Amino acid sequence: MNIMKFGGTSVGSPERIKSVATLINDGEPKIVVLSAMSGTTNSLLEIGNYLYKNEIQAASDSIAGLKLKYLMVVSELYSKQTTINKATLFLEDVFTTIQSLVNGAFYPLQEKLLVAQGEIISTHLMHFYLEDIGVENTLISALDFMRIDKDEEPDYFYIRQNLQRELAKANVKPLVITQGFICRNAYGEIDNLKRGGSDYSAALVGAAVLADEIQIWTDIDGIHNNDPRYVEGTKPLRQMSFDEAAELAYFGAKILHPSSIQPAKKENIPVRLKNTLKPSDEGTLITQNSNVEGIKAIAAKDGITSINIKSTNMLLAYGFMKKVFEVFESWKTPIDMVATSEVALSITIDNAKNLDGIVNDLEKCGTINIHKDLSIVCIVGDFSADSAGIAAKVLDALKEIPLKLISYGGSEHNISVLINQKDKKDALIALSKHLF
Ligand code: ADP
Ligand code: ASP
Ligand code: MG
């Protein structure tokens, strides 16, 4: 069985929903994971922001605008009056839920319920459309099986058990539709897998059912060798390894959610990226091993903060790094890059939510310096066989850009450099020019 995940653009209009319906209706059993229609998650978050600020009128206007948009989708999508009635009733229900948030207290819990409606709507619209054209299918709610634990990590055991139960109920119908992105947390509350999380949902579903393949259908023909939002003339890669794809996703390639490769790698399930707009394009296949050596692709992650800790007695001291790392552990803040010298340690983080507390604790270890608005540029490939000259090529390409930190050798798949965010585009273009 395959998992087919379709992103926001892929289900972004009545026409696109119809195209996806054609792609998934091939008689083969499959689980289809859908994102919200493009723009919806942003609109819902905007409504949430108005509600946090108690801007009731602005929130109500946005809600009305969103509802109108969906009523138009319904009027264009379905041909049978019974389906139109059913979908309209469903939307009335959803928007009553959304409207009910306007007058009550608004906290993160309510925001999670609000933002979940995007995927709830898109999956229902698809389910009704398939019914409308006479295609048997079952809609199962991700809220009945997708779950994260207290550390916001997926609860693999729970997901597998509960998904199996839901699928057993849907036994007769080979086409199963469910929501990406949304889940429940350890307390049973509605939560989500963070922005772009539908990829992660698809991978978790794939791992839970030991799928043959996890397919991520999006608006581009696979993973490109550089970020097409900043660099012209990027090219798709036909194949990469789990490790290479995971590095790219983690370091900013928006096409994949940062954690989405982990579940696939864990169960050794191939991940295929395909273009919904051009289904015959080959796309990118991600498997255990990589076929080609050398530099493959470049990605960049913004919003990085660097923390430099200077210790007067680090020279020949042991236990210093342990103390520093324990501070990050206690604040549950992952570290991305590390560089050491005899007397100092530089660390980068992308989640600066607890920066004040971290700095406060680190001051016991030495003198602290903080730099913000940085980017990590990550060069990914297979450097296991012949790594001679690879780092030199990268540094030569970046000779005009001030480098804050360099990391090489931690894995055979990654060279990372830290730069000012404002230099990112120039760095990506320079790397493309010199490396490809
Ligand atoms: P979806 O809504 O289908 O999840 P996303 O917008 O999340 O789609 O991801 C696809 C987008 O990722 C592409 O349109 C492209 O602009 C961007 N992107 C960034 N880096 C890359 C890359 N290395 N290869 C391909 N696409 C990339
Ligand atoms: N709809 C969610 C988002 O926009 C999840 C996703 O598209 O993957 O972030
Ligand atoms: Mg995405």
Short mmCIF file of C-alpha atoms and ligand atoms in Angstrom, two decimals, residues 5 7-10 199 217-220 222-224 226-229 253-255, ligand 1:
data_model
loop_
_atom_site.label_atom_id
_atom_site.label_comp_id
_atom_site.label_asym_id
_atom_site.label_seq_id
_atom_site.Cartn_x
_atom_site.Cartn_y
_atom_site.Cartn_z
CA LYS A 5 0.20 13.19 0.56
CA GLY A 7 0.07 19.76 -0.15
CA GLY A 8 -1.87 23.01 -0.07
CA THR A 9 -1.39 24.03 -3.71
CA SER A 10 -2.27 20.51 -4.87
CA ASP A 199 4.61 15.68 5.23
CA TRP A 217 2.86 15.30 -4.06
CA THR A 218 3.60 19.01 -4.29
CA ASP A 219 3.94 21.93 -6.72
CA ILE A 220 7.47 21.19 -7.97
CA GLY A 222 11.06 16.94 -6.60
CA ILE A 223 13.94 18.17 -4.47
CA HIS A 224 16.04 20.72 -6.35
CA ASN A 226 19.17 24.72 -4.42
CA ASP A 227 16.27 26.76 -3.10
CA PRO A 228 14.18 27.81 -6.15
CA ARG A 229 12.71 30.69 -4.15
CA ALA A 253 14.48 22.95 2.23
CA LYS A 254 10.81 23.89 2.59
CA ILE A 255 9.67 21.08 0.32
P1 ADP B 1 3.21 21.82 -0.12
O1 ADP B 1 2.16 22.86 0.11
O2 ADP B 1 2.89 20.89 -1.24
O3 ADP B 1 3.59 21.11 1.14
P2 ADP B 1 5.54 23.50 0.12
O4 ADP B 1 5.32 24.93 -0.28
O5 ADP B 1 5.55 23.19 1.56
O6 ADP B 1 4.47 22.60 -0.66
O7 ADP B 1 6.91 22.97 -0.53
C1 ADP B 1 7.17 23.11 -1.90
C2 ADP B 1 7.99 24.36 -2.13
O8 ADP B 1 9.26 24.23 -1.49
C3 ADP B 1 8.36 24.60 -3.57
O9 ADP B 1 7.35 25.28 -4.26
C4 ADP B 1 9.65 25.43 -3.46
O10 ADP B 1 9.40 26.80 -3.58
C5 ADP B 1 10.13 25.19 -2.03
N1 ADP B 1 11.50 24.66 -1.95
C6 ADP B 1 12.47 25.12 -1.12
N2 ADP B 1 13.61 24.45 -1.26
C7 ADP B 1 13.38 23.52 -2.24
C8 ADP B 1 14.19 22.53 -2.86
N3 ADP B 1 15.47 22.34 -2.51
N4 ADP B 1 13.65 21.79 -3.82
C9 ADP B 1 12.36 21.97 -4.20
N5 ADP B 1 11.55 22.89 -3.65
C10 ADP B 1 12.03 23.66 -2.67
#
